[in-house]
Coordinates of C-alpha atoms in Angstrom, one line a residue:
X1014 CA 5.0 28.5 -10.2
X1015 CA 7.7 29.7 -12.5
X1016 CA 10.3 27.4 -13.8
X1017 CA 13.2 26.9 -11.3
X1018 CA 16.4 28.2 -12.6
X1019 CA 19.7 26.3 -12.4
X1020 CA 22.4 28.9 -12.7
X1021 CA 25.9 27.3 -12.3
X1022 CA 27.0 30.4 -10.3
X1023 CA 24.2 29.8 -7.8
X1024 CA 25.2 26.2 -7.4
X1025 CA 28.8 27.2 -6.9
X1026 CA 27.9 29.7 -4.3
X1027 CA 25.8 27.0 -2.5
X1028 CA 28.6 24.5 -2.6
X1029 CA 31.1 27.0 -1.2
X1030 CA 29.0 27.3 1.9
X1031 CA 28.9 23.5 2.5
X1032 CA 30.3 22.6 5.9
X1033 CA 30.2 26.0 7.4
X1034 CA 29.5 25.9 11.1
X1035 CA 26.1 26.8 12.3
X1036 CA 27.4 29.3 14.7
X1037 CA 28.7 31.6 12.0
X1038 CA 26.8 33.6 9.5
X1039 CA 28.0 32.5 6.1
X1040 CA 28.6 34.7 3.1
X1041 CA 27.0 32.8 0.3
X1042 CA 27.2 35.1 -2.7
X1043 CA 28.7 38.2 -4.1
X1044 CA 27.6 41.5 -5.5
X1045 CA 25.2 44.1 -4.1
X1046 CA 22.2 41.7 -3.8
X1047 CA 23.5 38.9 -1.6
X1048 CA 26.2 38.0 0.9
X1049 CA 26.9 38.5 4.6
X1050 CA 24.8 41.4 6.0
X1051 CA 26.8 44.5 5.5
X1052 CA 27.4 47.1 8.2
X1053 CA 26.3 50.1 6.2
X1054 CA 23.4 52.0 7.7
X1055 CA 20.2 52.1 5.7
X1056 CA 20.7 48.7 4.1
X1057 CA 17.9 46.1 4.5
X1058 CA 19.3 42.9 5.9
X1059 CA 17.6 39.5 5.7
X1060 CA 18.6 36.3 7.4
X1061 CA 18.0 32.8 6.3
X1062 CA 18.5 29.8 8.6
X1063 CA 18.0 26.3 7.3
X1064 CA 18.2 22.9 9.0
X1065 CA 21.4 22.0 7.1
X1066 CA 23.4 23.5 4.3
X1067 CA 23.9 20.2 2.4
X1068 CA 20.4 18.9 1.8
X1069 CA 19.5 19.7 -1.9
X1070 CA 16.1 21.0 -0.7
X1071 CA 17.8 23.7 1.5
X1072 CA 20.5 24.4 -1.2
X1073 CA 17.6 25.3 -3.6
X1074 CA 15.9 27.3 -0.8
X1075 CA 19.1 29.3 -0.3
X1076 CA 19.4 29.9 -4.1
X1077 CA 15.9 31.3 -4.1
X1078 CA 16.7 33.6 -1.2
X1079 CA 19.9 34.7 -2.9
X1080 CA 18.2 35.5 -6.2
X1081 CA 15.3 37.4 -4.5
X1082 CA 17.8 39.3 -2.4
X1083 CA 19.7 40.4 -5.5
X1084 CA 16.5 41.4 -7.3
X1085 CA 15.3 43.5 -4.4
X1086 CA 18.6 45.1 -3.5
X1087 CA 18.9 43.7 0.1
X1088 CA 21.7 42.0 2.0
X1089 CA 21.3 38.3 2.8
X1090 CA 23.0 36.5 5.7
X1091 CA 22.7 32.7 5.8
X1092 CA 23.3 30.1 8.5
X1093 CA 22.5 26.4 9.0
X1094 CA 22.5 23.7 11.6
X1095 CA 25.5 21.3 11.6
X1096 CA 23.0 18.5 11.3
X1097 CA 19.2 18.0 11.0
X1098 CA 18.0 18.6 14.6
X1099 CA 20.7 21.1 15.6
X1100 CA 18.4 23.5 17.6
X1101 CA 21.3 25.0 19.5
X1102 CA 23.0 26.1 16.3
X1103 CA 19.8 27.7 15.0
X1104 CA 19.3 29.5 18.3
X1105 CA 22.8 31.0 18.1
X1106 CA 22.2 31.9 14.4
X1107 CA 19.1 33.8 15.4
X1108 CA 20.9 35.7 18.1
X1109 CA 23.8 36.6 15.8
X1110 CA 21.4 37.8 13.1
X1111 CA 19.4 40.0 15.5
X1112 CA 22.7 41.5 16.8
X1113 CA 23.7 42.2 13.2
X1114 CA 20.5 44.3 12.6
X1115 CA 18.5 42.1 10.3
X1116 CA 15.0 43.3 9.5
X1117 CA 13.6 39.8 9.1
X1118 CA 14.6 36.1 9.6
X1119 CA 13.4 33.2 7.5
X1120 CA 13.9 29.9 9.2
X1121 CA 13.2 26.2 8.7
X1122 CA 13.0 25.0 12.3
X1123 CA 14.9 21.9 13.2
X1124 CA 12.9 21.6 16.4
X1125 CA 9.5 23.2 16.1
X1126 CA 9.0 23.6 19.8
X1127 CA 12.5 24.2 21.2
X1128 CA 13.2 27.1 18.8
X1129 CA 10.2 29.1 19.9
X1130 CA 11.8 31.1 22.9
X1131 CA 14.6 32.3 20.6
X1132 CA 12.0 33.4 18.0
X1133 CA 10.0 35.2 20.6
X1134 CA 13.0 37.2 21.7
X1135 CA 13.7 38.2 18.1
X1136 CA 10.1 39.3 17.4
X1137 CA 10.2 41.3 20.7
X1138 CA 13.0 43.3 19.2
X1139 CA 11.0 44.1 16.1
X1140 CA 12.4 41.4 13.8
X1141 CA 9.9 39.8 11.3
X1142 CA 10.2 36.0 11.6
X1143 CA 8.8 33.8 8.9
X1144 CA 8.9 30.0 9.0
X1145 CA 9.7 28.2 5.8
X1146 CA 8.6 24.6 5.0
X1147 CA 8.2 23.5 8.6
X1148 CA 5.8 25.2 11.0
X1149 CA 6.7 26.0 14.6
X1150 CA 4.6 24.7 17.5
X1151 CA 2.5 26.6 17.9
X1152 CA 2.3 28.0 14.4
X1153 CA 1.6 31.4 15.9
X1154 CA 5.1 31.6 17.3
X1155 CA 6.2 33.2 14.0
X1156 CA 4.6 36.1 12.1
X1157 CA 3.9 33.9 9.1
X1158 CA 4.5 30.5 7.5
X1159 CA 5.4 30.0 3.8
X1160 CA 5.2 26.3 3.1
X1161 CA 3.9 23.3 1.2
X1162 CA 0.5 22.1 2.4
X1163 CA 2.0 18.8 3.6
X1164 CA -1.5 17.4 4.4
X1165 CA -2.5 18.0 0.8
X1166 CA 0.8 16.6 -0.5
X1167 CA 0.0 13.4 1.4
X1168 CA -3.6 13.4 0.2
X1169 CA -2.6 13.7 -3.5
X1170 CA -0.4 10.5 -3.4
X1171 CA -3.0 8.7 -1.2
X1172 CA -5.7 9.4 -3.8
X1173 CA -3.4 8.4 -6.6
X1174 CA -2.5 5.1 -4.8
X1175 CA -6.1 4.3 -4.2
X1176 CA -7.0 4.9 -7.8
X1177 CA -4.0 2.9 -9.1
X1178 CA -5.0 -0.1 -7.0
X1179 CA -8.3 -0.3 -8.9
X1180 CA -10.2 -2.0 -6.1
X1181 CA -7.5 -4.5 -5.3
X1182 CA -7.1 -5.2 -1.6
X1183 CA -4.3 -3.0 -0.2
X1184 CA -1.6 -4.1 2.2
X1185 CA 0.2 -0.9 3.0
X1186 CA 3.6 -0.1 4.5
X1187 CA 4.2 3.5 5.7
X1188 CA 7.8 4.6 5.9
X1189 CA 7.5 7.7 8.0
X1190 CA 9.8 10.4 9.3
X1191 CA 10.1 10.5 13.1
X1192 CA 7.7 10.7 16.0
X1193 CA 6.1 14.1 16.6
X1194 CA 7.7 16.0 13.6
X1195 CA 4.9 18.0 12.1
X1196 CA 5.9 17.6 8.4
X1197 CA 6.0 13.8 8.8
X1198 CA 2.8 13.6 10.7
X1199 CA 0.9 15.8 8.2
X1200 CA 2.1 13.8 5.2
X1201 CA 1.3 10.5 6.8
X1202 CA -2.2 11.7 7.8
X1203 CA -2.8 13.1 4.4
X1204 CA -1.8 9.9 2.7
X1205 CA -4.3 7.9 4.9
X1206 CA -7.0 10.5 4.2
X1207 CA -6.4 10.4 0.5
X1208 CA -6.4 6.6 0.5
X1209 CA -9.6 6.6 2.5
X1210 CA -8.5 4.8 5.6
X1211 CA -7.9 5.9 9.2
X1212 CA -5.1 5.4 11.6
X1213 CA -5.1 1.9 12.9
X1214 CA -6.9 0.5 9.8
X1215 CA -5.9 -3.2 9.3
X1216 CA -4.8 -2.4 5.7
X1217 CA -1.8 -0.7 7.1
X1218 CA 0.3 -3.7 7.9
X1219 CA 3.6 -2.1 8.8
X1220 CA 4.9 1.4 9.9
X1221 CA 8.5 2.3 10.3
X1222 CA 10.4 5.5 10.9
X1223 CA 13.2 6.4 8.4
X1224 CA 14.3 9.9 9.3
X1225 CA 13.9 10.5 5.5
X1226 CA 17.2 8.6 4.9
X1227 CA 17.8 6.2 2.0
X1228 CA 19.7 3.6 4.0
X1229 CA 17.2 3.7 6.8
X1230 CA 14.4 3.5 4.2
X1231 CA 15.9 0.3 2.9
X1232 CA 16.2 -1.2 6.4
X1233 CA 12.6 -0.2 7.2
X1234 CA 11.4 -1.8 4.0
X1235 CA 13.3 -5.0 4.8
X1236 CA 11.8 -5.1 8.3
X1237 CA 8.3 -4.6 6.8
X1238 CA 8.8 -7.4 4.3
X1239 CA 9.8 -9.7 7.1
X1240 CA 6.6 -8.8 8.9
X1241 CA 4.3 -8.8 5.9
X1242 CA 5.8 -10.3 2.7
X1243 CA 2.7 -9.5 0.6
X1244 CA 2.8 -5.7 1.0
X1245 CA 1.7 -4.1 -2.2
X1246 CA 1.6 -0.4 -1.5
X1247 CA 4.4 1.7 0.1
X1248 CA 4.0 5.3 1.2
X1249 CA 7.3 7.1 2.0
X1250 CA 7.9 10.4 3.7
X1251 CA 10.3 11.4 0.9
X1252 CA 12.1 10.1 -2.2
X1253 CA 15.3 9.0 -0.5
X1254 CA 13.2 6.7 1.7
X1255 CA 11.4 5.6 -1.4
X1256 CA 14.6 4.7 -3.2
X1257 CA 15.7 2.8 -0.2
X1258 CA 12.4 0.9 -0.2
X1259 CA 12.8 0.2 -3.9
X1260 CA 16.3 -1.3 -3.3
X1261 CA 14.8 -3.7 -0.7
X1262 CA 12.0 -4.7 -2.9
X1263 CA 14.2 -5.3 -5.9
X1264 CA 16.4 -7.6 -3.7
X1265 CA 13.2 -9.7 -3.2
X1266 CA 12.1 -9.5 -6.8
X1267 CA 9.1 -7.4 -5.8
X1268 CA 10.0 -4.0 -7.4
X1269 CA 7.5 -4.4 -10.2
X1270 CA 4.5 -5.5 -8.3
X1271 CA 4.6 -3.0 -5.4
X1272 CA 3.3 0.5 -5.8
X1273 CA 5.6 3.2 -4.2
X1274 CA 4.4 6.8 -3.7
X1275 CA 6.2 9.6 -2.1
X1276 CA 6.6 13.4 -1.5
X1277 CA 9.1 16.1 -2.3
X1278 CA 9.8 16.4 -6.1
X1279 CA 13.5 16.7 -6.0
X1280 CA 15.3 16.0 -9.4
X1281 CA 16.6 12.6 -8.3
X1282 CA 13.2 11.6 -7.1
X1283 CA 11.5 12.9 -10.2
X1284 CA 13.9 10.9 -12.4
X1285 CA 13.0 7.9 -10.3
X1286 CA 9.4 8.5 -11.2
X1287 CA 10.3 8.7 -14.9
X1288 CA 12.3 5.5 -14.5
X1289 CA 9.4 3.7 -13.0
X1290 CA 11.0 3.1 -9.5
X1291 CA 8.4 5.4 -7.9
X1292 CA 4.9 5.5 -9.2
X1293 CA 4.1 9.1 -8.2
X1294 CA 5.4 11.9 -6.0
X1295 CA 4.0 15.2 -4.7
X1296 CA 6.3 18.0 -5.8
X1297 CA 7.0 21.0 -3.6
X1298 CA 8.9 24.2 -4.3
X1299 CA 11.5 25.4 -1.9
X1300 CA 12.8 28.1 -4.1
X1301 CA 9.4 29.8 -4.1
X1302 CA 9.2 29.6 -0.3
X1303 CA 12.4 31.5 0.2
X1304 CA 11.8 34.0 -2.6
X1305 CA 8.4 34.9 -1.2
X1306 CA 9.9 35.2 2.2
X1307 CA 12.5 37.7 1.1
X1308 CA 9.9 39.8 -0.6
X1309 CA 7.8 39.8 2.6
X1310 CA 10.8 41.2 4.6
X1311 CA 11.3 43.8 1.9
X1312 CA 7.7 44.9 2.2
X1313 CA 8.0 45.1 6.0
X1314 CA 11.1 47.2 5.7
X1315 CA 9.5 49.6 3.3
X1316 CA 6.1 50.2 4.8
X1317 CA 5.9 48.3 8.1
X1318 CA 3.4 45.8 6.8
X1319 CA 4.0 42.4 8.3
X1320 CA 3.2 39.1 6.5
X1321 CA 0.8 37.0 8.5
X1322 CA -0.8 33.6 8.5
X1323 CA -0.1 30.7 6.2
X1324 CA 0.9 31.0 2.5
X1325 CA 0.6 27.8 0.5
X1326 CA 3.6 27.7 -1.9
X1327 CA 2.0 24.9 -4.0
X1328 CA 2.2 21.2 -4.6
X1329 CA 1.8 19.1 -7.8
X1330 CA 1.2 15.4 -8.3
X1331 CA 3.9 14.1 -10.7
X1332 CA 3.5 10.8 -12.5
X1333 CA 3.7 9.3 -16.0
X1334 CA 0.9 6.9 -15.2
X1335 CA -2.1 9.1 -14.7
X1336 CA -5.1 7.8 -12.9
X1337 CA -8.7 8.8 -13.1
X1338 CA -9.7 11.0 -10.2
X1339 CA -6.1 12.1 -9.4
X1340 CA -5.1 15.3 -11.2
X1341 CA -1.4 15.2 -12.2
X1342 CA 1.4 16.4 -14.4
X1343 CA 4.0 14.3 -16.1
X1344 CA 7.7 14.0 -15.4
X1345 CA 8.6 16.4 -18.1
X1346 CA 6.9 19.1 -16.1
X1347 CA 8.4 17.7 -12.9
X1348 CA 11.9 17.8 -14.2
X1349 CA 11.4 21.4 -15.4
X1350 CA 10.4 22.4 -11.9
X1351 CA 12.5 20.1 -9.7
X1352 CA 15.3 21.0 -7.3
X1353 CA 18.6 19.4 -6.3

């Protein structure tokens, strides 16, 4: 994908939206290309609804949508949940956007199942709905999905970890997301597949949920070390959880002899790979998800052609310690393309 830009004005606009309630459509930008959906007839309006407006991943996603909206001359409305899991806030945002006359809605569902009835109502009124990053359940509840192949992201770091162990017996801890969340399940299953083991394999000596949170990742790692002090491989759902695990391992003097692998490719996480705290990560591209989503709505508005099915927005293994059989790019590439 193309290099991700880091325009200060974009970051300022994103910061200005922080803390806005989920029930309101927020005006994140200025000029003819972005901002709250205008009331003028004939203008194409696009809505973006993220899980939160503070997570760097979604900040970058919003930047991508803002830039694509400006480039394509459409009006962008944005909204976000007050917290990760705020389905009610996302439902209200959908209703408000439909009432405002949007042609399409891009959404990262907080609850993949509970959001479906609201999406169905929007689609019934002719609104194109595209899921970004997180699929709905069922996936067919939206017109299209633009997202990382999370199974592949897990496979890449699983293959890497297997190669890096060089035949040494693995004792694995998995620091997961939460029960039933599709992104977490896919990454977990991909890691196991890439490493060449199945669910329930005795090499997986501990599994804990972290919610993708650094403090919870640290606690989860501490719990796993109590259960199995000789853990030598740690899979984490994302880099905050990985950094929490690193902190726990460092407290035990184990940070140099335990292999940590992760998924996301944010700038903080990529720098942690460069610093040797994380061995490798699978980098995904939220800016591209949003930009492609906006373009799909523009196409629909112009000629009625709807995006459909799944579009893979790419994933790259990032490490400075390449292993045979695990294609990768170094942290210089990762830092050029990171987010956050």
